[in-house]
Amino acid sequence: MARPSRFLALWFPFLSTDRLHRQQGRKGGEGSDEAPLVTTEKIKGGLHLAAVDQKARRLGLVPGLTLADARARIPGITVVEHDSAADRGVLGHLADACDRYTPLLACDGEQGLMLDISGCAHLFKGERAMLDDVCKCCQEAGFSTLAAIAATPDTARAVARWGTGGIVKEGEEHDSVHDLPVAALQLGHETDIALVRAGLKTVGDLADRPRGPLVARFGAAIAYRLDRILACERVSISPRRPVADILVEKQFAEPIGYADDIRACLSHLAEEARDLLEQKGEGGRGFEAAFFRADGKVERIAIATARPLREPAAVMRLFDARMEGLADPLDPGFGFDLIRLAVTVRETLSAGQPDFIRPDHGEDDACELVERLSARFSPARVLRFVPEDSHLPERAVRAVPAIAAPPAGQSWHAADKGEPPLRPLFLFEPPQAIETVAEVPDGPPRQFFWRRLRHDIARAEGPERIAPEWWRDGSDTLTRDYFRVEDSAGRRFWVYREGLFAQEARHPRWFLHGIFA
């Protein structure tokens, strides 16, 4: 049988002002002697209140009021410009802190979080203890919090924001939202006004009436919202971070802070992850360790591998290298009370039979080198080239992280045995303009001048004609004729003429594109 869904909704009604109180060291709570704090934003050329603190709310100030009216009512208010980006950042930090309760977590608007706690409340001694612990952590961080637990996100959100919070038991959704205002349905301000004018002021007024007339007058959205808030329709949330299928963690009654203890715990988690991967016949290509500090901050360290791995020793070598390469060392603060290891990318890993007569560890050694360098310096700094489907030399290759899997169906074109390479190893970006002397307009150059030096051509091979990619560069691009040339001193160059003589250009230009080794 499927487990019942349970959701925990968190609402921070004074998020903006609580953030400012925390930054400025203000109290701002009950009995505070400080002036009320408000934030403002410009709407249609005028300043309006965007957020108010608890003291300003008690004095009658509400968001949406003009700043002039607010100052007329309370002359001594403190005004700060509203910063939505800072609020989103604080909400993200709060979401990271709540990730310890469940990885199925999403931001719910600009001032809320939604946690899917289905099947995990027993880990925190029940829903009531979990709810109290979440609220306590948020309040200790300096943020006023209202919270509710229900069977659907809409019910939990409505009870937290428009009700008194708490726990809504299965089957009690109708009674819990019956007396809530119609704004809890989130139908929009204009619809809310129309409903109130029609005498429908609460959710119960709508739930007790036939749906047909309501839909005919106010639209189909009202029936949809009623079904969700009354738990007639089951819905889920989209987590803000991808949730790994393999995830192991260790909680501590007392936070730990010593490096040896942290590494020992991570090694133990790697062993648990190995057992789960073995059961599935898979190996990990991506691992992420999350360290939850006692003060709510979360440190995350991710590694990637060039091949599927599940041996704890190999995984720990990469984590050690990654930690050594961190610009900011792992800071336990007052200690970590939870460490979690997730296998973010998995691939099939079948058992292989080693060849004891002719062992070949070259590929494994190369993969291990790439893994350790990528962990030490980050994958973005350890690159390799892969072929691209293009005849133009500057587009025929692409640099990708060396840790990434090779693209399927692509391989390098090797020159015939005994033949010189078709392309030079070194290319100029952009190609270098040169001056040439040619016997015939469409023939190879007899000499060219590059960087104030003259090069007399002893041998030349070509042309290799490459048509332009008109679908990328447009119809006015020119054809290239490439020549492999060797000067009298034995140096080999790769030059091309841009534009067909008398067809595309009256005076074609010459460029040096590369140098052969």
Coordinates of C-alpha atoms in Angstrom, one line a residue:
M1 CA 0.0 0.0 0.0
A2 CA 1.2 3.5 -0.8
R3 CA 2.2 5.5 2.2
P4 CA 0.0 8.6 3.0
S5 CA 1.4 11.9 1.8
R6 CA 2.3 14.5 4.4
F7 CA 3.5 18.0 3.8
L8 CA 5.0 20.6 6.1
A9 CA 4.4 24.3 5.1
L10 CA 6.6 27.0 6.5
W11 CA 5.7 30.7 6.2
F12 CA 8.0 33.6 7.2
P13 CA 5.6 36.5 7.4
F14 CA 8.3 39.0 8.3
L15 CA 11.2 37.6 6.2
S16 CA 12.5 40.9 4.8
T17 CA 12.4 42.8 8.1
D18 CA 13.7 39.8 10.1
R19 CA 16.7 39.7 7.8
L20 CA 17.4 43.4 8.4
H21 CA 16.9 43.0 12.1
R22 CA 19.4 40.2 12.0
Q23 CA 22.0 42.1 9.9
Q24 CA 21.7 45.3 12.0
G25 CA 21.6 43.7 15.4
R26 CA 18.1 45.1 16.1
K27 CA 15.6 43.5 18.4
G28 CA 12.3 44.4 16.8
G29 CA 10.3 42.0 18.8
E30 CA 7.8 42.4 21.6
G31 CA 8.7 45.2 24.0
S32 CA 11.4 46.6 21.8
D33 CA 12.3 50.3 22.1
E34 CA 13.5 50.7 18.5
A35 CA 11.5 52.4 15.8
P36 CA 9.3 50.3 13.5
L37 CA 11.1 49.1 10.4
V38 CA 9.6 49.0 6.9
T39 CA 10.9 48.4 3.4
T40 CA 9.7 50.3 0.4
E41 CA 9.5 49.7 -3.4
K42 CA 8.5 52.0 -6.2
I43 CA 5.1 51.3 -7.8
K44 CA 3.8 53.5 -10.6
G45 CA 6.2 56.3 -9.6
G46 CA 5.3 56.3 -5.9
L47 CA 6.9 54.6 -2.9
H48 CA 4.8 51.9 -1.2
L49 CA 5.5 49.7 1.7
A50 CA 6.8 46.3 0.6
A51 CA 7.3 44.7 4.0
V52 CA 6.8 45.7 7.7
D53 CA 8.1 44.3 10.9
Q54 CA 6.0 43.0 13.8
K55 CA 6.0 46.4 15.6
A56 CA 4.9 48.3 12.5
R57 CA 2.2 45.7 11.9
R58 CA 0.8 46.1 15.5
L59 CA 0.7 49.9 14.9
G60 CA -1.5 49.4 11.8
L61 CA 1.1 49.6 8.9
V62 CA 0.6 47.0 6.2
P63 CA 2.3 46.2 2.9
G64 CA 0.9 48.2 0.0
L65 CA 0.4 51.4 2.0
T66 CA 2.1 54.5 0.5
L67 CA 5.1 55.8 2.4
A68 CA 3.5 59.2 2.8
D69 CA 0.5 57.7 4.5
A70 CA 2.7 55.5 6.7
R71 CA 4.8 58.5 7.9
A72 CA 1.6 60.5 8.5
R73 CA 0.5 57.7 10.9
I74 CA 3.9 56.8 12.4
P75 CA 6.4 59.7 11.9
G76 CA 9.4 57.9 13.4
I77 CA 9.5 54.8 11.2
T78 CA 12.8 53.5 9.9
V79 CA 12.7 53.1 6.1
V80 CA 14.9 50.8 4.1
E81 CA 14.8 50.0 0.3
H82 CA 13.4 46.6 -0.4
D83 CA 15.9 44.0 -1.6
S84 CA 14.2 41.0 -3.3
A85 CA 17.5 39.3 -4.2
A86 CA 18.7 39.4 -0.6
D87 CA 15.3 37.9 0.5
R88 CA 15.7 35.1 -2.0
G89 CA 19.2 34.4 -0.8
V90 CA 18.0 34.2 2.9
L91 CA 15.1 31.9 1.8
G92 CA 17.7 29.7 0.1
H93 CA 19.8 29.5 3.2
L94 CA 16.7 28.6 5.2
A95 CA 15.9 25.9 2.7
D96 CA 19.4 24.5 3.0
A97 CA 19.0 24.3 6.8
C98 CA 15.7 22.5 6.4
D99 CA 17.2 20.0 4.0
R100 CA 18.2 18.0 7.1
Y101 CA 14.6 17.0 7.6
T102 CA 13.9 15.9 4.1
P103 CA 15.5 16.3 0.7
L104 CA 12.1 16.7 -0.9
L105 CA 11.9 20.4 -0.3
A106 CA 10.8 23.4 -2.5
C107 CA 10.5 27.1 -2.2
D108 CA 6.8 28.1 -1.8
G109 CA 6.5 31.7 -3.1
E110 CA 8.8 34.5 -1.9
Q111 CA 8.2 33.8 1.8
G112 CA 7.6 30.1 2.3
L113 CA 9.0 26.6 2.1
M114 CA 7.2 23.4 1.4
L115 CA 8.6 20.1 2.8
D116 CA 7.4 16.6 1.7
I117 CA 7.8 14.7 5.0
S118 CA 6.0 11.5 3.9
G119 CA 7.5 8.6 5.8
C120 CA 10.2 10.5 7.6
A121 CA 8.4 12.1 10.6
H122 CA 9.1 9.0 12.7
L123 CA 12.9 9.8 12.5
F124 CA 12.2 13.0 14.5
K125 CA 9.9 11.3 17.1
G126 CA 6.7 12.1 15.3
E127 CA 5.0 15.0 13.5
R128 CA 4.5 17.2 16.5
A129 CA 8.2 16.9 17.6
M130 CA 9.3 17.5 14.0
L131 CA 7.1 20.6 13.7
D132 CA 8.3 22.0 16.9
D133 CA 12.0 21.4 16.0
V134 CA 11.7 23.0 12.6
C135 CA 10.0 26.1 14.1
K136 CA 12.6 26.3 16.9
C137 CA 15.5 26.2 14.5
C138 CA 14.0 28.9 12.3
Q139 CA 13.2 31.1 15.3
E140 CA 16.7 30.6 16.8
A141 CA 18.0 31.9 13.4
G142 CA 16.0 35.1 14.0
F143 CA 13.0 34.5 11.7
S144 CA 9.3 34.5 12.8
T145 CA 7.7 31.3 11.6
L146 CA 4.2 29.8 11.1
A147 CA 4.0 26.2 10.2
A148 CA 1.4 23.5 9.5
I149 CA 1.3 19.8 8.5
A150 CA -1.4 18.4 6.2
A151 CA -2.0 15.8 3.6
T152 CA -1.7 18.2 0.6
P153 CA 0.6 21.2 0.0
D154 CA -2.5 23.5 -0.5
T155 CA -4.0 22.5 2.8
A156 CA -0.8 22.9 4.7
R157 CA -0.1 26.3 3.1
A158 CA -3.6 27.6 3.8
V159 CA -3.5 26.6 7.5
A160 CA -0.1 28.1 8.0
R161 CA -0.7 31.4 6.3
W162 CA -4.4 32.1 6.9
G163 CA -5.0 29.9 10.0
T164 CA -3.2 29.3 13.2
G165 CA -0.9 26.5 12.1
G166 CA -0.6 23.1 13.6
I167 CA -1.2 19.5 12.4
V168 CA -4.2 18.6 10.3
K169 CA -5.0 14.9 10.6
E170 CA -6.0 12.8 7.7
G171 CA -9.7 13.3 7.0
E172 CA -10.0 16.6 8.9
E173 CA -9.1 18.9 6.0
H174 CA -12.6 20.2 5.6
D175 CA -12.9 21.3 9.2
S176 CA -9.5 22.8 9.3
V177 CA -10.1 25.1 6.3
H178 CA -13.8 25.7 6.8
D179 CA -13.4 29.1 8.5
L180 CA -10.5 30.4 6.5
P181 CA -11.0 33.4 4.2
V182 CA -11.4 32.9 0.5
A183 CA -8.0 34.4 0.0
A184 CA -6.6 31.0 1.1
L185 CA -7.7 29.6 -2.3
Q186 CA -5.3 32.0 -4.0
L187 CA -7.7 32.9 -6.8
G188 CA -6.5 36.4 -7.2
H189 CA -7.4 39.8 -5.6
E190 CA -10.3 40.6 -8.0
T191 CA -11.9 37.2 -7.6
D192 CA -11.6 37.5 -3.8
I193 CA -13.4 40.8 -3.9
A194 CA -16.2 39.4 -6.2
L195 CA -16.7 36.4 -3.8
V196 CA -16.9 38.6 -0.7
R197 CA -19.4 40.9 -2.5
A198 CA -21.5 37.8 -3.3
G199 CA -21.6 36.9 0.4
L200 CA -19.0 34.1 0.1
K201 CA -16.4 35.1 2.6
T202 CA -14.9 31.8 3.8
V203 CA -13.8 28.5 2.2
G204 CA -16.7 26.8 3.9
D205 CA -19.1 29.1 2.2
L206 CA -17.8 27.8 -1.1
A207 CA -17.3 24.1 -0.1
D208 CA -21.0 23.8 1.0
R209 CA -22.4 25.0 -2.3
P210 CA -22.9 23.1 -5.6
R211 CA -19.9 23.5 -7.9
G212 CA -21.8 24.1 -11.1
P213 CA -23.1 27.6 -10.3
L214 CA -19.7 28.6 -8.8
V215 CA -17.8 27.5 -11.9
A216 CA -20.3 29.2 -14.2
R217 CA -19.9 32.5 -12.4
F218 CA -16.3 32.5 -11.2
G219 CA -14.5 30.1 -13.5
A220 CA -13.2 26.6 -13.4
A221 CA -10.2 27.6 -11.2
I222 CA -12.4 27.8 -8.2
A223 CA -13.3 24.1 -8.4
Y224 CA -9.7 23.1 -9.0
R225 CA -8.5 25.1 -5.9
L226 CA -11.3 23.7 -3.7
D227 CA -10.4 20.1 -4.6
R228 CA -6.7 20.8 -3.7
I229 CA -7.3 22.6 -0.4
L230 CA -9.9 20.0 0.7
A231 CA -7.5 17.2 -0.2
C232 CA -9.8 15.7 -2.8
E233 CA -6.9 15.8 -5.3
R234 CA -3.4 14.5 -4.3
V235 CA -0.5 16.5 -5.7
S236 CA 3.3 16.6 -5.1
I237 CA 6.0 19.2 -5.2
S238 CA 9.0 19.7 -7.4
P239 CA 12.2 19.7 -5.2
R240 CA 14.6 22.6 -5.5
R241 CA 17.5 20.1 -5.7
P242 CA 17.5 16.8 -7.6
V243 CA 17.0 13.9 -5.1
A244 CA 19.4 11.1 -5.4
D245 CA 18.1 7.5 -5.4
I246 CA 21.0 6.4 -3.2
L247 CA 21.4 8.5 -0.2
V248 CA 22.9 7.6 3.2
E249 CA 23.3 9.8 6.3
K250 CA 24.5 9.8 9.9
Q251 CA 23.1 12.0 12.7
F252 CA 24.9 12.8 15.8
A253 CA 23.5 13.5 19.3
E254 CA 26.5 15.8 19.9
P255 CA 28.0 17.7 16.9
I256 CA 31.5 16.6 15.7
G257 CA 34.2 19.0 14.5
Y258 CA 37.5 17.1 14.4
A259 CA 38.8 16.3 10.9
D260 CA 39.5 12.6 11.7
D261 CA 36.0 12.1 13.0
I262 CA 34.5 13.8 9.9
R263 CA 36.6 11.6 7.5
A264 CA 35.8 8.5 9.5
C265 CA 32.0 9.2 9.2
L266 CA 32.3 9.9 5.5
S267 CA 34.2 6.7 4.9
H268 CA 31.5 4.7 6.8
L269 CA 28.8 6.3 4.6
A270 CA 30.9 5.4 1.5
E271 CA 30.8 1.8 2.6
E272 CA 27.0 1.9 3.1
A273 CA 26.7 3.5 -0.4
R274 CA 28.9 0.7 -1.8
D275 CA 26.5 -2.0 -0.4
L276 CA 23.5 -0.3 -2.0
L277 CA 25.3 0.1 -5.3
E278 CA 26.3 -3.6 -5.3
Q279 CA 22.7 -4.6 -4.8
K280 CA 21.8 -2.7 -8.0
G281 CA 24.8 -3.7 -10.0
E282 CA 25.8 -0.1 -10.4
G283 CA 28.6 2.3 -9.8
G284 CA 28.7 6.0 -9.0
R285 CA 29.9 8.6 -11.5
G286 CA 28.9 11.5 -9.2
F287 CA 29.0 11.8 -5.4
E288 CA 28.0 14.7 -3.1
A289 CA 28.7 15.0 0.6
A290 CA 26.6 17.4 2.6
F291 CA 27.7 18.6 6.0
F292 CA 25.0 20.2 8.2
R293 CA 26.3 22.5 10.8
A294 CA 24.7 23.0 14.2
D295 CA 24.0 26.7 13.4
G296 CA 22.0 25.7 10.2
K297 CA 24.7 26.3 7.6
V298 CA 25.3 23.6 5.0
E299 CA 28.6 22.8 3.4
R300 CA 28.5 20.7 0.2
I301 CA 31.4 19.0 -1.6
A302 CA 30.8 17.2 -4.9
I303 CA 33.1 14.9 -6.9
A304 CA 32.8 13.3 -10.3
T305 CA 34.6 10.2 -11.7
A306 CA 35.7 9.1 -15.1
R307 CA 34.3 5.6 -14.7
P308 CA 31.7 4.0 -12.4
L309 CA 33.1 3.5 -8.9
R310 CA 31.8 2.1 -5.6
E311 CA 34.9 1.2 -3.7
P312 CA 35.1 3.4 -0.5
A313 CA 38.9 3.8 -0.7
A314 CA 38.7 5.2 -4.3
V315 CA 35.8 7.5 -3.4
M316 CA 37.6 8.8 -0.3
R317 CA 40.8 9.5 -2.3
L318 CA 38.8 11.8 -4.5
F319 CA 37.1 13.5 -1.5
D320 CA 40.5 14.0 0.2
A321 CA 41.9 15.6 -3.0
R322 CA 38.8 17.8 -3.3
M323 CA 39.0 19.0 0.3
E324 CA 42.7 19.8 -0.1
G325 CA 41.9 21.9 -3.2
L326 CA 39.1 24.0 -1.5
A327 CA 39.8 27.7 -1.5
D328 CA 37.8 27.9 1.7
P329 CA 38.6 24.9 4.0
L330 CA 35.7 23.0 5.4
D331 CA 34.6 24.9 8.5
P332 CA 32.7 22.9 11.1
G333 CA 31.9 26.0 13.2
F334 CA 30.2 24.6 16.3
G335 CA 30.3 21.1 14.8
F336 CA 28.3 19.0 12.3
D337 CA 25.3 17.2 13.6
L338 CA 24.4 15.5 10.3
I339 CA 26.5 14.2 7.4
R340 CA 24.9 12.9 4.2
L341 CA 26.4 11.2 1.2
A342 CA 24.4 11.0 -2.1
V343 CA 25.2 9.2 -5.3
T344 CA 24.0 11.8 -7.8
V345 CA 25.0 9.9 -11.0
R346 CA 24.9 6.2 -11.5
E347 CA 25.9 3.8 -14.2
T348 CA 25.9 0.0 -14.7
L349 CA 29.0 -1.6 -13.3
S350 CA 29.4 -5.3 -14.0
A351 CA 32.1 -7.5 -12.5
G352 CA 35.1 -8.1 -14.8
Q353 CA 37.7 -10.9 -14.9
P354 CA 41.2 -9.5 -14.8
D355 CA 43.9 -10.9 -17.1
F356 CA 46.7 -12.2 -14.8
I357 CA 49.0 -13.0 -17.7
R358 CA 48.9 -9.7 -19.5
P359 CA 47.5 -7.1 -17.1
D360 CA 46.7 -3.8 -18.6
H361 CA 46.1 -1.0 -16.1
G362 CA 46.8 1.8 -18.5
E363 CA 43.2 2.9 -18.9
D364 CA 42.5 2.6 -15.2
D365 CA 45.6 4.6 -14.4
A366 CA 44.6 7.4 -16.8
C367 CA 41.1 7.5 -15.4
E368 CA 42.4 7.7 -11.9
L369 CA 44.8 10.6 -12.8
V370 CA 41.9 12.5 -14.5
E371 CA 39.7 11.9 -11.4
R372 CA 42.3 13.1 -8.9
L373 CA 43.2 16.2 -11.0
S374 CA 39.5 17.1 -11.5
A375 CA 38.9 16.7 -7.8
R376 CA 41.9 18.8 -6.9
F377 CA 41.4 21.6 -9.4
S378 CA 37.7 21.2 -10.3
P379 CA 36.4 19.5 -13.5
A380 CA 36.2 22.8 -15.4
R381 CA 40.0 23.2 -15.3
V382 CA 40.9 19.7 -16.5
L383 CA 39.8 19.5 -20.2
R384 CA 40.1 17.2 -23.2
F385 CA 39.2 17.6 -26.8
V386 CA 36.4 15.7 -28.5
P387 CA 35.6 15.7 -32.3
E388 CA 32.7 17.7 -33.6
D389 CA 30.8 17.2 -36.9
S390 CA 32.2 20.1 -38.8
H391 CA 34.8 20.5 -41.6
L392 CA 36.0 23.9 -40.4
P393 CA 39.1 23.3 -38.3
E394 CA 38.2 25.8 -35.6
R395 CA 34.8 23.9 -35.1
A396 CA 36.0 20.4 -35.6
V397 CA 37.0 20.0 -31.9
R398 CA 35.4 21.0 -28.6
A399 CA 36.9 21.2 -25.2
V400 CA 34.9 19.4 -22.5
P401 CA 35.7 18.3 -19.0
A402 CA 38.0 15.3 -19.1
I403 CA 35.8 13.6 -16.4
A404 CA 32.8 13.5 -18.7
A405 CA 31.9 10.4 -20.7
P406 CA 33.1 10.4 -24.3
P407 CA 30.4 11.1 -26.8
A408 CA 28.9 8.0 -28.4
G409 CA 29.7 7.3 -32.1
Q410 CA 32.5 9.9 -32.4
S411 CA 36.1 9.2 -33.1
W412 CA 39.2 10.9 -34.4
H413 CA 40.2 10.5 -38.0
A414 CA 43.7 9.0 -38.1
A415 CA 46.1 9.6 -41.0
D416 CA 47.2 6.7 -43.1
K417 CA 50.3 4.9 -42.0
G418 CA 53.4 6.6 -43.3
E419 CA 51.5 9.7 -44.3
P420 CA 52.0 13.1 -42.6
P421 CA 49.1 14.4 -40.4
L422 CA 46.2 16.1 -42.2
R423 CA 45.8 18.7 -39.5
P424 CA 48.4 20.5 -37.4
L425 CA 48.4 20.1 -33.6
F426 CA 48.6 23.9 -33.1
L427 CA 46.0 26.2 -34.5
F428 CA 45.9 30.0 -34.3
E429 CA 42.8 31.6 -33.0
P430 CA 42.1 33.7 -34.9
P431 CA 44.1 32.8 -38.0
Q432 CA 47.1 35.0 -38.7
A433 CA 47.0 37.2 -41.8
I434 CA 50.0 36.8 -44.1
E435 CA 51.3 38.4 -47.4
T436 CA 52.0 35.9 -50.2
V437 CA 53.5 35.6 -53.6
A438 CA 51.9 33.0 -55.9
E439 CA 52.8 32.1 -59.5
V440 CA 49.1 31.8 -60.4
P441 CA 46.1 33.3 -58.7
D442 CA 44.5 30.0 -57.6
G443 CA 47.8 28.1 -57.0
P444 CA 49.9 27.6 -53.8
P445 CA 52.1 30.4 -52.6
R446 CA 55.8 30.5 -53.6
Q447 CA 56.7 32.6 -50.6
F448 CA 54.9 34.4 -47.7
F449 CA 55.7 37.0 -45.1
W450 CA 54.7 36.4 -41.5
R451 CA 55.8 38.5 -38.5
R452 CA 58.3 40.4 -40.7
L453 CA 60.0 37.2 -41.8
R454 CA 60.0 35.8 -45.3
H455 CA 59.4 32.1 -45.9
D456 CA 60.4 30.6 -49.2
I457 CA 58.2 27.6 -50.1
A458 CA 60.1 24.4 -51.1
R459 CA 57.1 22.0 -51.2
A460 CA 53.4 22.5 -51.2
E461 CA 50.4 20.1 -51.2
G462 CA 46.8 21.0 -51.9
P463 CA 44.4 22.5 -52.2
E464 CA 41.9 21.0 -49.7
R465 CA 38.7 23.0 -50.4
I466 CA 36.4 23.6 -47.5
A467 CA 33.0 25.1 -48.2
P468 CA 31.6 27.6 -45.7
E469 CA 28.8 26.7 -43.3
W470 CA 26.3 29.1 -44.6
W471 CA 23.6 28.0 -42.2
R472 CA 25.7 29.3 -39.3
D473 CA 27.7 32.2 -40.8
G474 CA 25.3 33.4 -43.5
S475 CA 25.4 33.3 -47.3
D476 CA 28.2 35.9 -47.6
T477 CA 31.0 33.7 -46.2
L478 CA 33.8 32.6 -48.5
T479 CA 35.3 29.2 -49.5
R480 CA 38.7 28.2 -48.1
D481 CA 41.5 26.5 -50.1
Y482 CA 44.0 24.9 -47.6
F483 CA 47.7 24.1 -48.5
R484 CA 50.3 22.2 -46.5
V485 CA 53.5 23.9 -47.2
E486 CA 57.2 23.5 -46.2
D487 CA 59.7 26.3 -46.4
S488 CA 63.4 26.0 -47.3
A489 CA 64.3 25.6 -43.6
G490 CA 62.1 22.5 -43.2
R491 CA 59.3 24.3 -41.2
R492 CA 55.8 23.2 -42.1
F493 CA 52.8 25.4 -42.1
W494 CA 49.1 25.2 -42.8
V495 CA 47.8 28.1 -44.9
Y496 CA 44.6 28.9 -46.7
R497 CA 43.3 31.3 -49.3
E498 CA 39.9 32.8 -48.4
G499 CA 37.6 33.3 -51.4
L500 CA 37.7 31.8 -54.9
F501 CA 39.6 34.0 -57.4
A502 CA 37.3 35.9 -59.8
Q503 CA 34.2 34.1 -58.3
E504 CA 34.0 35.2 -54.7
A505 CA 36.8 37.7 -54.4
R506 CA 38.8 39.8 -56.8
H507 CA 41.8 39.8 -54.4
P508 CA 41.6 36.7 -52.1
R509 CA 43.3 37.0 -48.7
W510 CA 45.8 34.5 -47.2
F511 CA 45.9 33.3 -43.7
L512 CA 48.2 31.1 -41.6
H513 CA 46.0 28.8 -39.6
G514 CA 48.4 26.3 -38.0
I515 CA 51.9 25.0 -37.6
F516 CA 52.9 21.3 -37.9
A517 CA 55.2 19.8 -35.3

